[in-house]
mmCIF file of C-alpha atoms in Angstrom:
data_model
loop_
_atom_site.group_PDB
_atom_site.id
_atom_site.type_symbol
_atom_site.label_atom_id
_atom_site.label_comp_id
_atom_site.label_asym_id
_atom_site.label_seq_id
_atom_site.Cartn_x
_atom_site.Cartn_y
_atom_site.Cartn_z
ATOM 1 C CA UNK D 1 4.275 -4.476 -29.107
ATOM 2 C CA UNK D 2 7.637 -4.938 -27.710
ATOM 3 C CA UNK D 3 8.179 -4.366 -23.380
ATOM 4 C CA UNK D 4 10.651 -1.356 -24.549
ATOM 5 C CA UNK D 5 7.569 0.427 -27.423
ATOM 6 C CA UNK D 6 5.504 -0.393 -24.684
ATOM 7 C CA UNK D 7 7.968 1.276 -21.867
ATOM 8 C CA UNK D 8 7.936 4.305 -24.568
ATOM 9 C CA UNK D 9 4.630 4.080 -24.199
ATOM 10 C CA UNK D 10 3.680 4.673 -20.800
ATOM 11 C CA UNK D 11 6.027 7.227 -19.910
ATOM 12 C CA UNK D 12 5.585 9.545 -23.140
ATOM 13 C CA UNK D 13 3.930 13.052 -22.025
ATOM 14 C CA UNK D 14 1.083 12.047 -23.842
ATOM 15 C CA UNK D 15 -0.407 10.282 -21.422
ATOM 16 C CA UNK D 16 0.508 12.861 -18.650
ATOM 17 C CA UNK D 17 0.872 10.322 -16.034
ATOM 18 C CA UNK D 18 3.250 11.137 -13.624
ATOM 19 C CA UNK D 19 2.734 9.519 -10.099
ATOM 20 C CA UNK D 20 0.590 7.427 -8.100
ATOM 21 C CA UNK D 21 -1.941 9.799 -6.427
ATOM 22 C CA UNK D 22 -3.485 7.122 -3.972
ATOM 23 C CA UNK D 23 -3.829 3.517 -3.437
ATOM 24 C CA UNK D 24 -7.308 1.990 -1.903
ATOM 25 C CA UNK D 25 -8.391 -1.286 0.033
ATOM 26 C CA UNK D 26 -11.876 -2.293 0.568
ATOM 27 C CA UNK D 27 -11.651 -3.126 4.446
ATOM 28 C CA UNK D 28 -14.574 -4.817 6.625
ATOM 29 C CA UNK D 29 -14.931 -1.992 9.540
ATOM 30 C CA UNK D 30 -13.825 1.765 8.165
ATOM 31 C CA UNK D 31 -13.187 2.766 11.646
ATOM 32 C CA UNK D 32 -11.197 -0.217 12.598
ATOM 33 C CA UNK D 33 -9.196 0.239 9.239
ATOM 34 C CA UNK D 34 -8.484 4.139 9.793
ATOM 35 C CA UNK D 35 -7.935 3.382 13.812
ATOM 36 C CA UNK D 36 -5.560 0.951 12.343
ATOM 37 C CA UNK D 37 -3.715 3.121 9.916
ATOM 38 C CA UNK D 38 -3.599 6.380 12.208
ATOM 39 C CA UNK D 39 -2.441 5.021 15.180
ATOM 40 C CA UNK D 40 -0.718 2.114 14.470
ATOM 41 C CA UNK D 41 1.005 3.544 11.271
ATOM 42 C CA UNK D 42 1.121 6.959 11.811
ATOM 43 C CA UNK D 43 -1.104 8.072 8.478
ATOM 44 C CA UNK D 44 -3.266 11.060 8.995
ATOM 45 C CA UNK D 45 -7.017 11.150 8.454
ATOM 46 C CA UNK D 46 -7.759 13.869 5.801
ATOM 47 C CA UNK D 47 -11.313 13.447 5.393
ATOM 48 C CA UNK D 48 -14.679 10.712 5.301
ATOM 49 C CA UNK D 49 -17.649 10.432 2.862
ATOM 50 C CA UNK D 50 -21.414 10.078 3.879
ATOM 51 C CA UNK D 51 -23.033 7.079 2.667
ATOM 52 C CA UNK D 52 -22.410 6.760 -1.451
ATOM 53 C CA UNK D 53 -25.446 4.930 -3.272
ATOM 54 C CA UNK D 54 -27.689 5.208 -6.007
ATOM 55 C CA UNK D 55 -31.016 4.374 -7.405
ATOM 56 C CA UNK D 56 -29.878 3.277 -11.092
ATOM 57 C CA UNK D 57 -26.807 1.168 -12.032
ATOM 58 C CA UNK D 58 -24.321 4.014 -11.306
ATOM 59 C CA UNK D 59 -21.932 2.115 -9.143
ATOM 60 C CA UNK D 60 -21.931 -0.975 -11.058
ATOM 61 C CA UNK D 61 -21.263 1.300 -14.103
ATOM 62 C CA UNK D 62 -18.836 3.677 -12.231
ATOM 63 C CA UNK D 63 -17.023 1.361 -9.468
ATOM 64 C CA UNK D 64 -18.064 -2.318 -11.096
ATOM 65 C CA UNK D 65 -19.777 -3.377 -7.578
ATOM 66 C CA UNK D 66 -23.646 -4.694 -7.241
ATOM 67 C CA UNK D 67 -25.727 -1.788 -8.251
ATOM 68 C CA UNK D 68 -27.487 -2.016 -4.973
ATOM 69 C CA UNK D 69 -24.243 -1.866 -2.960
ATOM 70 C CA UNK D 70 -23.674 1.333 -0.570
ATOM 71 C CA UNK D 71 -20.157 2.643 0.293
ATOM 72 C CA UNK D 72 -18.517 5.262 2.396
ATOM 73 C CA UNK D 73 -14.821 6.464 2.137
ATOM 74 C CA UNK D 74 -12.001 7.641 3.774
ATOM 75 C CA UNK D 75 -8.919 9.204 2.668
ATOM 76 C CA UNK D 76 -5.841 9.272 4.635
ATOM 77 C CA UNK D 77 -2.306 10.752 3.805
ATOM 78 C CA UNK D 78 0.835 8.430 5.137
ATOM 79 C CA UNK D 79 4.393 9.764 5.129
ATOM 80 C CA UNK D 80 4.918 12.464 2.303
ATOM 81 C CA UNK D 81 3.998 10.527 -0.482
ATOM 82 C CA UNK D 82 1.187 8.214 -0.412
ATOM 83 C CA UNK D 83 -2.674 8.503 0.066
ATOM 84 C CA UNK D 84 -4.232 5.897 0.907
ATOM 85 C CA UNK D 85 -8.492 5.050 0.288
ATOM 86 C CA UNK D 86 -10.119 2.948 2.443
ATOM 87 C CA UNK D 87 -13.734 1.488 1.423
ATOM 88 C CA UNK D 88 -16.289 -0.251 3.198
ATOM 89 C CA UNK D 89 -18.903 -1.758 1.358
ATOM 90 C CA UNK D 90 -22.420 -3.232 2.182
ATOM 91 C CA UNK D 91 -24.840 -5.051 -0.276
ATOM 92 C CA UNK D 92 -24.916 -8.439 -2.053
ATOM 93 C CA UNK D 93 -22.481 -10.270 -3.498
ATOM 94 C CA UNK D 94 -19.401 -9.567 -1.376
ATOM 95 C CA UNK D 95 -16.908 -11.876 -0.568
ATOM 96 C CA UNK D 96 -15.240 -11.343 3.307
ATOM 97 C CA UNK D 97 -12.300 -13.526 2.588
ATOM 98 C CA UNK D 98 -8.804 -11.764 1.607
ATOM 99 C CA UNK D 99 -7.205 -12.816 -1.101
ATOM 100 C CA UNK D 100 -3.772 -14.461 -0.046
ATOM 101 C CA UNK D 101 -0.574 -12.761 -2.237
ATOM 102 C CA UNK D 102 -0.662 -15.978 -4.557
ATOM 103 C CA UNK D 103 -3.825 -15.408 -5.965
ATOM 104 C CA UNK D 104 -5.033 -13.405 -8.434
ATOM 105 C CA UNK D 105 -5.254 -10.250 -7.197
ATOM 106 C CA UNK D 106 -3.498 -10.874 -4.541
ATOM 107 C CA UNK D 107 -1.663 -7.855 -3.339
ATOM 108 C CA UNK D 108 0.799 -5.904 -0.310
ATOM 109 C CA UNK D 109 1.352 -2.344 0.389
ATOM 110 C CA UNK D 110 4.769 -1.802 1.372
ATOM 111 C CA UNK D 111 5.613 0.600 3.698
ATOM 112 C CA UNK D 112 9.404 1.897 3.982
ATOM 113 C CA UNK D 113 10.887 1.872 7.678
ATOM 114 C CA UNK D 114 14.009 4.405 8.681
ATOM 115 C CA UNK D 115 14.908 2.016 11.203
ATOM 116 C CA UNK D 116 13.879 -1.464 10.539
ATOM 117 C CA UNK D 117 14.792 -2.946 13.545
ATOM 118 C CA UNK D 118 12.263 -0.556 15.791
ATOM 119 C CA UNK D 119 9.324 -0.806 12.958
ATOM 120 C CA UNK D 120 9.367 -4.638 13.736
ATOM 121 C CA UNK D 121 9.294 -4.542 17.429
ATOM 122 C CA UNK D 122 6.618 -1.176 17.153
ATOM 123 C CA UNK D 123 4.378 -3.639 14.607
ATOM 124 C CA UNK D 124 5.131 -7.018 16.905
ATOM 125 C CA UNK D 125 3.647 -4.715 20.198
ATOM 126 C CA UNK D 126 0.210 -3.522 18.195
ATOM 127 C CA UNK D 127 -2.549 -5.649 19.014
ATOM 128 C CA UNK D 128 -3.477 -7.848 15.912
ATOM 129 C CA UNK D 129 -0.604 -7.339 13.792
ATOM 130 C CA UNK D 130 0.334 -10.902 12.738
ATOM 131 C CA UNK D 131 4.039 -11.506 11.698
ATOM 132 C CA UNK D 132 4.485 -13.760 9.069
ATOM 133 C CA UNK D 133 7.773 -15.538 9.540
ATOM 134 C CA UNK D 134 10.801 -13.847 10.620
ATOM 135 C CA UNK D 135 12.210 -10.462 9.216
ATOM 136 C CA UNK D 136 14.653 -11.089 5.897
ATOM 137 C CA UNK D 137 17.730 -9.513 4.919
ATOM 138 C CA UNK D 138 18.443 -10.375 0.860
ATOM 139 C CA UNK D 139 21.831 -11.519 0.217
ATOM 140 C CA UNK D 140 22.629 -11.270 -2.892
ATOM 141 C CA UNK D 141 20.943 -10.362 -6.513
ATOM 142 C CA UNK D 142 19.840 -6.811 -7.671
ATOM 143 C CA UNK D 143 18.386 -5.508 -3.951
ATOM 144 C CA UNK D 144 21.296 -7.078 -1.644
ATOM 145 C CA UNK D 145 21.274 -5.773 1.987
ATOM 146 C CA UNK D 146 17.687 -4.924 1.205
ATOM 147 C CA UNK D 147 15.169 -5.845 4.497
ATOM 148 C CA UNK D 148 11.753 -7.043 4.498
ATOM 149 C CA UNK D 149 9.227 -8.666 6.615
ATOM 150 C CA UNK D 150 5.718 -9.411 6.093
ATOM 151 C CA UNK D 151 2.875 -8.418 8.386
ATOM 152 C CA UNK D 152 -0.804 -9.150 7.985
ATOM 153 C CA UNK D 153 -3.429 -6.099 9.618
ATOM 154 C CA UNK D 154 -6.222 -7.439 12.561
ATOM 155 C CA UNK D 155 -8.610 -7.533 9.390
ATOM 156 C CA UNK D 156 -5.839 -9.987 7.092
ATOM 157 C CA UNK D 157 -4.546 -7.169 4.609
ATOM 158 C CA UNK D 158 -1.005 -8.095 3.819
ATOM 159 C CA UNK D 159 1.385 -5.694 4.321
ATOM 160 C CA UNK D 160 5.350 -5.558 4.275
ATOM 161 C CA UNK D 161 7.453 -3.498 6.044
ATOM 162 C CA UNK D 162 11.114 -2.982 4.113
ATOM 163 C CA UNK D 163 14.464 -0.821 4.996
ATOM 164 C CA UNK D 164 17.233 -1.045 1.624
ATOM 165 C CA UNK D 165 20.427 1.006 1.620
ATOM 166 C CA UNK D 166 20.719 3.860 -0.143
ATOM 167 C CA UNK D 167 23.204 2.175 -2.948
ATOM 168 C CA UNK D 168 22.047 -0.960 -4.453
ATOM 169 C CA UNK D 169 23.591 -3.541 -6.687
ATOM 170 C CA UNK D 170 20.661 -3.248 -9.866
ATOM 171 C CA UNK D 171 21.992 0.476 -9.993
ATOM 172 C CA UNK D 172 25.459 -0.833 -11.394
ATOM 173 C CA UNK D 173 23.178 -2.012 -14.297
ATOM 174 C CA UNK D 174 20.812 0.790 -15.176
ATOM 175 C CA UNK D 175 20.155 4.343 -14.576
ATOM 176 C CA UNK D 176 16.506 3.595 -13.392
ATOM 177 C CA UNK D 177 16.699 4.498 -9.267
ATOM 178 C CA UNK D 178 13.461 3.182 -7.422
ATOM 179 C CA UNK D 179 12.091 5.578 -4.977
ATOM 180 C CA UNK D 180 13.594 5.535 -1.495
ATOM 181 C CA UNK D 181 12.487 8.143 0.842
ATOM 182 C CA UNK D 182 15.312 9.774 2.854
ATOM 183 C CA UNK D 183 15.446 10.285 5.974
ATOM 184 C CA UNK D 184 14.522 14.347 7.473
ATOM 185 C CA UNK D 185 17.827 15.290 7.574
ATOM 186 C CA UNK D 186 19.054 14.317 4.155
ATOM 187 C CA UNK D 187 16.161 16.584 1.923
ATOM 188 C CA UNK D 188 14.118 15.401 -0.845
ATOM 189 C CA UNK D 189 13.841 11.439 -1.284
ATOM 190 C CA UNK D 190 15.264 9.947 -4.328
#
């Protein structure tokens, strides 16, 4: 299969997918995690599940954990477009260590910033957040002007906090426009 039958692919109707509907992280403490994301980030709880288990293989056959492991859930809504699920597991088998971004599975959530410039000194204030580096500003290539820094949680999860201008150089090249959320005075995000 070729990337472009396999582009054809993915986005025909057939498969009805359309949009991410949530993202999840297995975390160590839930209620450091959603502490973390609520008042740190700004996310809003929207709800928690009691303890999830069962007596047969269920959630190695359903969620490809230990069949004697035991979860509970939260869901959270940040910004107007992402959901995020945060797990905490107990039973055997579990590893505690994160995976850094170079391994497999390895991973960031990146979370768009209005003002870049505050969002670093709001993250450098909140007790835990660890900076990696200094922030970056790309200068040149397909996302020029584009800002980044990484950031890693009080628990290790790597995040990555970016600003990008509303024009960027890849859009010369394509009509493909990656999502950038606009800010409340300019409508509907992009």
């Amino acid at each position: 299969m070729t990337a472009n039958s396999l582009a054809a692919a993915v986005t025909s109707d057939a498969s009805g997918i359309r949009a991410v509907h949530h993202i999840a992280f297995t975390v160590p403490d839930l209620d450091e995690a959603v502490a973390f994301f609520t008042d740190v980030l700004g996310a809003e709880e929207a709800y928690r599940t009691g303890r999830i288990a069962a007596d047969d293989d269920w959630m190695h056959r359903q969620l490809g954990v230990d069949p004697r492991a035991t979860a509970h859930i939260a869901m959270l809504r940040l910004g107007p477009a992402l959901n995020i699920e945060l797990f905490q597991y107990t039973g055997p088998g579990r590893r505690g260590q994160m995976p850094r971004n170079s391994d497999v599975g390895g991973h960031h959530l990146a979370l768009w910033t209005d003002d870049f410039d505050a969002g670093v000194r709001h993250l450098t204030a909140a007790p835990g957040v660890r900076m990696l580096g200094e922030p970056q500003e790309v200068g040149e290539g397909p996302i020029r002007g584009t800002r980044w820094v990484y950031f890693t949680t009080p628990w290790g999860l790597h995040l990555e906090l970016v600003h990008a201008p509303r024009h960027q150089p890849y859009e010369e090249h394509t009509a493909v426009r990656l999502y950038q959320p606009r800010a409340p005075h300019e409508g509907r995000g992009t």
